[in-house]
Short mmCIF file of C-alpha atoms in Angstrom, two decimals:
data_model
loop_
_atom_site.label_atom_id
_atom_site.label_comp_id
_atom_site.label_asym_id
_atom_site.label_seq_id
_atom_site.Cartn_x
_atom_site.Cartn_y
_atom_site.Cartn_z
CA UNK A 1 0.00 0.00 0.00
CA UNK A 2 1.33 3.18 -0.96
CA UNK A 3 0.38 7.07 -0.16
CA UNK A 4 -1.14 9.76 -2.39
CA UNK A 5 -0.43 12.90 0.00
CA UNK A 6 1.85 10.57 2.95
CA UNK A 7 2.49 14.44 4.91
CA UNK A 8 -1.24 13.99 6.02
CA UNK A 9 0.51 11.35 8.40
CA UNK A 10 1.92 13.62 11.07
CA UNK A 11 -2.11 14.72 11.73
CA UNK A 12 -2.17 10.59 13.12
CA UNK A 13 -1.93 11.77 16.95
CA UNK A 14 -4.96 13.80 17.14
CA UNK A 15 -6.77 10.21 17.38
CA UNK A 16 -5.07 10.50 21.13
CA UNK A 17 -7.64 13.64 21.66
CA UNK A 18 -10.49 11.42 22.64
CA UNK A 19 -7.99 9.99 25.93
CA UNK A 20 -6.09 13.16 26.58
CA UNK A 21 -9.70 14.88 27.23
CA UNK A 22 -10.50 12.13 29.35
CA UNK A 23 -7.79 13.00 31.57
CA UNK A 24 -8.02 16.40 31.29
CA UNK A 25 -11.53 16.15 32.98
CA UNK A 26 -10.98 13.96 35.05
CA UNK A 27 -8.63 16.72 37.11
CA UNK A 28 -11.96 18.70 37.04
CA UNK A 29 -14.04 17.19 40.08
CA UNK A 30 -13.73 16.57 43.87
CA UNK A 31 -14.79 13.98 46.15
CA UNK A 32 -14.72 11.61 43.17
CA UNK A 33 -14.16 8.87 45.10
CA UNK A 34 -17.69 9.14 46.51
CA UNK A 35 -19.47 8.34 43.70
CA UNK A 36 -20.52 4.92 43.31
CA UNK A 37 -18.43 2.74 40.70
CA UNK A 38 -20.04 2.39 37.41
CA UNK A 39 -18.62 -0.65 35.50
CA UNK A 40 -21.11 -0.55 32.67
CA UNK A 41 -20.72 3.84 32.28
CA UNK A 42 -17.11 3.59 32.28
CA UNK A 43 -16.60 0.54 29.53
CA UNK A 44 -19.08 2.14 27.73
CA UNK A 45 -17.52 5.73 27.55
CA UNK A 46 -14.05 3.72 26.97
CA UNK A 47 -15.96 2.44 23.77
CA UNK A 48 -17.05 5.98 22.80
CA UNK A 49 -13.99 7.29 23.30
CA UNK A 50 -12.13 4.40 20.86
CA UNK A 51 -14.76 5.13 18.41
CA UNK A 52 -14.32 8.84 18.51
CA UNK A 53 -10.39 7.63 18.21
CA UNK A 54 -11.30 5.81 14.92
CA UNK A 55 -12.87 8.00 13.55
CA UNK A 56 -10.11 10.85 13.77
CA UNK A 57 -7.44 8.30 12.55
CA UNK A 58 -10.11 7.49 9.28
CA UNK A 59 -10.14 10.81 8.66
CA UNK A 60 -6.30 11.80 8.33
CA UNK A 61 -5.73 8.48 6.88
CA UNK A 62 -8.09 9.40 3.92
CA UNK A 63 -6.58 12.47 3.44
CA UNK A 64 -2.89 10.56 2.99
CA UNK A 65 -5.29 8.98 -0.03
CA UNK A 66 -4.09 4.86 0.98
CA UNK A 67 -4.23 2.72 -2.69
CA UNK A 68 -3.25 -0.59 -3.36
CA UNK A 69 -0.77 -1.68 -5.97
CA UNK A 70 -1.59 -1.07 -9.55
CA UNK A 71 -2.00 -4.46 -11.70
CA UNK A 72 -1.02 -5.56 -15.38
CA UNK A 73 -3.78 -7.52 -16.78
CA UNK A 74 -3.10 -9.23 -20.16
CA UNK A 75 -5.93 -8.77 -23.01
CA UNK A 76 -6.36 -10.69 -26.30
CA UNK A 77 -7.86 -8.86 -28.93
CA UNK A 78 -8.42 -7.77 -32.16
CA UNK A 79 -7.14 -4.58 -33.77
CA UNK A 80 -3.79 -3.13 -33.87
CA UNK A 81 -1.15 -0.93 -32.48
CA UNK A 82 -1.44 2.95 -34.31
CA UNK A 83 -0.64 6.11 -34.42
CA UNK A 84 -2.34 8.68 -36.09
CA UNK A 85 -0.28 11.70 -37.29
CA UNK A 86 -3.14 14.33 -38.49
CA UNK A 87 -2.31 17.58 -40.31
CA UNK A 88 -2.86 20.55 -38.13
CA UNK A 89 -2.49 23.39 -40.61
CA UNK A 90 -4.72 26.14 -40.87
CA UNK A 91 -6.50 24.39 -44.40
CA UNK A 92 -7.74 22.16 -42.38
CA UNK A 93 -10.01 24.32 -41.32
CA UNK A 94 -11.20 24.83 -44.63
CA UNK A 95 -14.22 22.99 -45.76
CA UNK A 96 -14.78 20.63 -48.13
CA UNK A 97 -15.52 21.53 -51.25
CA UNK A 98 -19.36 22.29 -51.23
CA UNK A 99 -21.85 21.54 -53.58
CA UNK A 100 -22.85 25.29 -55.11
CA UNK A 101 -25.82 24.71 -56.17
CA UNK A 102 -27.17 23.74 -52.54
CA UNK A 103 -26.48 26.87 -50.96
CA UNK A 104 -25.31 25.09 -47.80
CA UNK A 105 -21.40 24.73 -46.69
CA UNK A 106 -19.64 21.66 -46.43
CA UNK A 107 -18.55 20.33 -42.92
CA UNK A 108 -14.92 21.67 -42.03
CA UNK A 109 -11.89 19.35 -42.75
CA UNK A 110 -10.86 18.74 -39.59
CA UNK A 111 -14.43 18.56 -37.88
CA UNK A 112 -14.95 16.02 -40.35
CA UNK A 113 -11.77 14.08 -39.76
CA UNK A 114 -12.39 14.44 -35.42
CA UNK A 115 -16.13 13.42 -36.03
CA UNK A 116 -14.78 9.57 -38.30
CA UNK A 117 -11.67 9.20 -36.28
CA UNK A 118 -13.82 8.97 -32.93
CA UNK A 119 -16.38 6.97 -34.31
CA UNK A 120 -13.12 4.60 -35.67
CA UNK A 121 -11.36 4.27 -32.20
CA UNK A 122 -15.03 3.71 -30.67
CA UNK A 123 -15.84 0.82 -33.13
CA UNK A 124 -12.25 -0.97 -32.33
CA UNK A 125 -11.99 -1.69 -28.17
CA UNK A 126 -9.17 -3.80 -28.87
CA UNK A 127 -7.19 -0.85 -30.44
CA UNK A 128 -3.77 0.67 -28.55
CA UNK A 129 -3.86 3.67 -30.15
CA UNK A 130 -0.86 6.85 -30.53
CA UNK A 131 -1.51 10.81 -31.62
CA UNK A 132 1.10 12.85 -33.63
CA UNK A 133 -0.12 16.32 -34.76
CA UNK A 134 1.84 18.06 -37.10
CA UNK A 135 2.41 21.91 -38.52
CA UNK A 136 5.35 23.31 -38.83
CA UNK A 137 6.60 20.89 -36.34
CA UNK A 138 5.84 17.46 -35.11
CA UNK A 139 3.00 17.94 -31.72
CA UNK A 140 3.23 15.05 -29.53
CA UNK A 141 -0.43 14.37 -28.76
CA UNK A 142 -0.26 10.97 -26.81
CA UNK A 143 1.22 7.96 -26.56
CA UNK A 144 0.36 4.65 -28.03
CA UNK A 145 -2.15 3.54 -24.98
CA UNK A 146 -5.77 1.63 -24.85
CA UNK A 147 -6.92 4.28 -22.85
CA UNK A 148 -9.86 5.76 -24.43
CA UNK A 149 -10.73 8.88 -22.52
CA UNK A 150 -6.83 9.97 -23.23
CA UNK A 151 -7.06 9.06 -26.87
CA UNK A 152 -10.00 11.56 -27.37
CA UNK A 153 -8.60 13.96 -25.79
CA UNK A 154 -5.74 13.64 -28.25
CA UNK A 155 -7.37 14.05 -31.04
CA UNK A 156 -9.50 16.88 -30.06
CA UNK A 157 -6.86 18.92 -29.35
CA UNK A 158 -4.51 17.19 -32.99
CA UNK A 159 -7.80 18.24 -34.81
CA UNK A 160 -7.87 22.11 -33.13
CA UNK A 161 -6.97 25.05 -35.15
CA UNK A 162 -2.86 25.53 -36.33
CA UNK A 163 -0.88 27.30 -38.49
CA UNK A 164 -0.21 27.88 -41.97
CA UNK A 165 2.67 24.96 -42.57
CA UNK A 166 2.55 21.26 -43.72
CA UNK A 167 6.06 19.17 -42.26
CA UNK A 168 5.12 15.49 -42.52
CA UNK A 169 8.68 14.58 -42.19
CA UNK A 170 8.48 15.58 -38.77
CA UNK A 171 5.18 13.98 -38.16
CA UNK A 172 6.32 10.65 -38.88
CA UNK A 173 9.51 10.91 -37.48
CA UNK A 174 7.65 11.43 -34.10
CA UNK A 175 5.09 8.80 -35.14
CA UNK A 176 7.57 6.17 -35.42
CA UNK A 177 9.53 7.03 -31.89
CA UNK A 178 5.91 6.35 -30.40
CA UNK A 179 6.41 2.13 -31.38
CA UNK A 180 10.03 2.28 -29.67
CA UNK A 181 8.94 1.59 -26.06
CA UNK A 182 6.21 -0.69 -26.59
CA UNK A 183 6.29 -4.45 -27.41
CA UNK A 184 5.00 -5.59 -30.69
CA UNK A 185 1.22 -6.83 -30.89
CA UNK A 186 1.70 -8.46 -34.02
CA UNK A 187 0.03 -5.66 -36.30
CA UNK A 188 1.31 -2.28 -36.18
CA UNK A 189 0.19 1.13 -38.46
CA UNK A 190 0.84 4.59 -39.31
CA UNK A 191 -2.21 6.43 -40.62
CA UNK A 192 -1.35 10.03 -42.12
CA UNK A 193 -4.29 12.27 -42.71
CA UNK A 194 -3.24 15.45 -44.25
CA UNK A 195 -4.77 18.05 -47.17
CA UNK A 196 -1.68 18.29 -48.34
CA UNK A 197 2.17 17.29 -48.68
CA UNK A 198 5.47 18.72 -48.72
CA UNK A 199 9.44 18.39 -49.33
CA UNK A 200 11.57 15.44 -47.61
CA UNK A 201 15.15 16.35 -47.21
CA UNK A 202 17.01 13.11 -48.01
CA UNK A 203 17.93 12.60 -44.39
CA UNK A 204 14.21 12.10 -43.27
CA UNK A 205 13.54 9.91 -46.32
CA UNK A 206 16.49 7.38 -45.42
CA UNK A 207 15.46 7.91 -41.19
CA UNK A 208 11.70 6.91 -42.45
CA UNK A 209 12.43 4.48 -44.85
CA UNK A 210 14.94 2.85 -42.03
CA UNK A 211 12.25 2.84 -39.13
CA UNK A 212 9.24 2.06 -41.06
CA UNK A 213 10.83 -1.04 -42.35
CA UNK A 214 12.61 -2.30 -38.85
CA UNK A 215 9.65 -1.95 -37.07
CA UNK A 216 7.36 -3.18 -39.09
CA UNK A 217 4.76 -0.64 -40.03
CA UNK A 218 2.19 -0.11 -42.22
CA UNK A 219 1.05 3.05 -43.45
CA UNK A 220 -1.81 4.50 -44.96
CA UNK A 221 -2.30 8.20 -46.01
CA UNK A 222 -5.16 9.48 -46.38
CA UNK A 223 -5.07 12.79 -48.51
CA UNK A 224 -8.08 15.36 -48.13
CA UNK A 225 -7.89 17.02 -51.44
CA UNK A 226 -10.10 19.98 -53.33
CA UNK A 227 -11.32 19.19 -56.59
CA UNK A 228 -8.28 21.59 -58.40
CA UNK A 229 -5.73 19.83 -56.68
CA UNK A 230 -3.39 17.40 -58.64
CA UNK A 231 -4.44 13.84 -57.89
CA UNK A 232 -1.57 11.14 -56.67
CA UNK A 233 -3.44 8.76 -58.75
CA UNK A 234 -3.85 10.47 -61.99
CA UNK A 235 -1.51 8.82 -65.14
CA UNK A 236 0.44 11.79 -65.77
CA UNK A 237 3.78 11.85 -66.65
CA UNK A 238 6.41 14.33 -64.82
CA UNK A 239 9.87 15.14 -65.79
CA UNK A 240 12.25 13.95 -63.18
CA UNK A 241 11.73 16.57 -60.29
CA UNK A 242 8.93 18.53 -61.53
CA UNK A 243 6.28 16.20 -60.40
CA UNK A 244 3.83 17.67 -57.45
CA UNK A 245 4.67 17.36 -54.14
CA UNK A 246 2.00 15.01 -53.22
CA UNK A 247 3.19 12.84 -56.75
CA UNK A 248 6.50 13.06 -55.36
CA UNK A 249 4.91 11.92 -52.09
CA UNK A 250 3.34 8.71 -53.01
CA UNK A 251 6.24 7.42 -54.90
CA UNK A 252 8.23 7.34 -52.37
CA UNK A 253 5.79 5.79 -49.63
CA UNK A 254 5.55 3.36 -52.88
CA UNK A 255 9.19 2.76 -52.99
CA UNK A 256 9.50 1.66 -49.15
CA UNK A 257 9.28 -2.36 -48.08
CA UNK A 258 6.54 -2.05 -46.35
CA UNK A 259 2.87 -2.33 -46.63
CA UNK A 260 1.31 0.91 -48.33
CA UNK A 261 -2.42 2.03 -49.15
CA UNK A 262 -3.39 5.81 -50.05
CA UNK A 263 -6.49 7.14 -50.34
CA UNK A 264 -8.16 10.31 -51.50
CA UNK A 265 -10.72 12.14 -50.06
CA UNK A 266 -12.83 15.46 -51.45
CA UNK A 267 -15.53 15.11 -49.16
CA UNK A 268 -16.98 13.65 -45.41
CA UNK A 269 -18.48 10.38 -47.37
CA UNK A 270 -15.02 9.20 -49.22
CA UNK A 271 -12.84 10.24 -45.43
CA UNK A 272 -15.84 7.59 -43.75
CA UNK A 273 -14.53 5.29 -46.59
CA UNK A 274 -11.16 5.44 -46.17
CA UNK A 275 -11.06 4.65 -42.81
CA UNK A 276 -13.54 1.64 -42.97
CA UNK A 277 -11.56 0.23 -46.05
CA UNK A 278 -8.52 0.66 -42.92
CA UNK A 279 -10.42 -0.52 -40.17
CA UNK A 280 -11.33 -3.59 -42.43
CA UNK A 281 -7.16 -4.58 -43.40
CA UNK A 282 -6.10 -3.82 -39.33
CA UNK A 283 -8.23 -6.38 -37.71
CA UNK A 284 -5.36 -8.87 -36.67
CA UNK A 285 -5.00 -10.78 -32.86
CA UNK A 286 -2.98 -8.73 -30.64
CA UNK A 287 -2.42 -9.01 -27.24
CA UNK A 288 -1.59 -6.44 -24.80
CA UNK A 289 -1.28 -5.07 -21.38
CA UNK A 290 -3.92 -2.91 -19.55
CA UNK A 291 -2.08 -1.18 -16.34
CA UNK A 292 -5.41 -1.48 -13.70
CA UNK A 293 -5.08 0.95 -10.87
CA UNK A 294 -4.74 -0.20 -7.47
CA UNK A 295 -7.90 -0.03 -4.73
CA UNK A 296 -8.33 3.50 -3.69
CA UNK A 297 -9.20 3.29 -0.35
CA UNK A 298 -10.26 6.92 0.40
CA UNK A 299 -13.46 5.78 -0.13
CA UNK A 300 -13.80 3.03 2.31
CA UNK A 301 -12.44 5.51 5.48
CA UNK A 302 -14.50 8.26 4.52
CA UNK A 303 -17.50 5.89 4.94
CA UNK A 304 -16.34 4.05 7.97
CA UNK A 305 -16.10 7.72 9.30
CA UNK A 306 -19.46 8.34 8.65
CA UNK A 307 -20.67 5.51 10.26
CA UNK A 308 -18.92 6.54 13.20
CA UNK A 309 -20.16 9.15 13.33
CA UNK A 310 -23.60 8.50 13.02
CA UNK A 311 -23.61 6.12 15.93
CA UNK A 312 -21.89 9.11 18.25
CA UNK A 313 -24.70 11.55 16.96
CA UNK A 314 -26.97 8.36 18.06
CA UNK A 315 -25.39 7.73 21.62
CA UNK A 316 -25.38 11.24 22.33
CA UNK A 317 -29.38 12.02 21.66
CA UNK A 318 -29.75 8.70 23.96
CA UNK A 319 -27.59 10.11 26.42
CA UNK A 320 -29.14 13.95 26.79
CA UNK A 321 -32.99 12.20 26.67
CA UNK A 322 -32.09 9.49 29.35
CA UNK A 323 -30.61 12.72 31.44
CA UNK A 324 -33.27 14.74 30.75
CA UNK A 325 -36.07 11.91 31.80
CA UNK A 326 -34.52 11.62 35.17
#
């Protein structure tokens, strides 16, 4: 048993009040010794005064917050072990490209992309599940965990509003470190969502194309595109460095060992989609470890206090009405 707040400790000797005022009162009469000995009175008062003792030590020993020792409890499930590294920059709060003959707007990027990616970790229990924002810079949201409360909070704040810059270098770089302390379920992803791409220096290409192959990873981008915007699966032919960034992209996820899918996305209906068609291809047995927190046994005191002092409240009305009928 360990101690949330142990400096609540050193309040342990008021529990001795209950005796010390017995003393203390004791010193207050004469003649004592001419009262007739009471057996019954004084056990009785002994037992009032241990309860009102208990009750005191309940007290201070909630407030140290006592809890037993957390647990590891192995799970066997199915899902996988991902991290999803979601474009932050200030087109994502852009909507969709809306239909102009409706008069209405079309939900905002990122709303859109918070509203699927909750309903995806809802639908998947199983799932141990990392966040990587990125701008201008990698944002570590959270790391790979199964708890779900964390995981939303996460993403609400990897889907909030960011700034005008696109690095997904540095969003996967981060993504992979996420895999580095954790043990290997047996199925392990990287899902990118982005509206757009950008430059890798060759250093980040070889560091990606090194860690997504050692540890295993799949990946699966998701690109939120506007209808003008070059499409990574269209047939057309670059010259050698010319090609779009998101071209440029693509071919090189393509080039990598590993297990690849992209997808394309201009509106809420083809995101929903994309992340069924992954939801469907990372449904694989995993096992892993959920970390149960130990008893808290604030709890327990505070009502064993109560109950203490209820019956006081009791023997005390019971006392003043037996006094008061003589």
């Amino acid at each position: 048993m360990s101690f949330i707040n142990p400096w609540a400790l050193l309040l342990l000797p008021i529990a001795y009040i209950p005796f010390w005022l017995k003393s203390h009162q004791g010193q207050m009469y004469s003649w004592n010794e001419m009262i007739p000995e009471d057996v019954f009175s004084d056990r009785f008062n002994l037992a009032i005064k241990i309860i009102t003792s208990l009750l005191l030590a309940s007290i201070v020993f909630a407030i140290a917050a006592p809890h037993g020792p957390d647990q590891n409890v192995m799970k066997v499930g199915k899902g996988a072990q991902t991290v999803m590294v979601i474009d932050r920059s200030v087109s994502m709060d852009h909507p969709f490209a809306g239909d102009s003959t409706s008069g209405r707007a079309a939900e905002i990027k990122s709303a859109a992309a918070r509203r699927l990616i909750t309903k995806f970790i809802d639908s998947r229990p199983d799932d141990m599940m990392g966040v990587v924002a990125f701008t201008n810079s990698a944002l570590y949201g959270i790391k790979i965990t199964p708890n779900r409360d964390a995981i939303h909070s996460a993403i609400n704040a990897a889907t909030s509003s960011g700034i005008n810059q696109t690095n997904i270098g540095a969003g996967i770089t981060e993504a992979v470190v996420l895999f580095d302390n954790i043990q290997s379920s047996g199925s392990r992803a990287i899902i990118l969502l982005s509206d757009g791409a950008g430059k890798l220096s060759p250093r980040v290409k070889v560091r990606i194309q090194e860690e997504l192959t050692k540890k295993h990873l799949n990946l699966y981008w998701i690109v939120l595109r506007e209808p003008d915007d070059v499409s990574i699966f269209s047939k057309n032919e670059y010259a050698e460095g010319m090609a779009p960034a998101a071209v440029e992209l693509d071919l090189f996820f393509k080039s990598l060992k590993i297990k690849y899918k992209a997808y394309e996305a201009d509106n809420p209906t083809a995101l929903q989609s994309a992340i069924q068609d992954i939801d469907a291809r990372e449904k694989n047995l995993i096992q892993y470890s959920v970390a149960i927190p130990g008893h808290d046994y604030s709890r327990d005191l505070i009502v064993f206090a109560l109950l203490c002092s209820i019956f006081i409240l009791i023997i005390k009305n019971l006392r003043v009405h037996s006094w008061e009928a003589a």
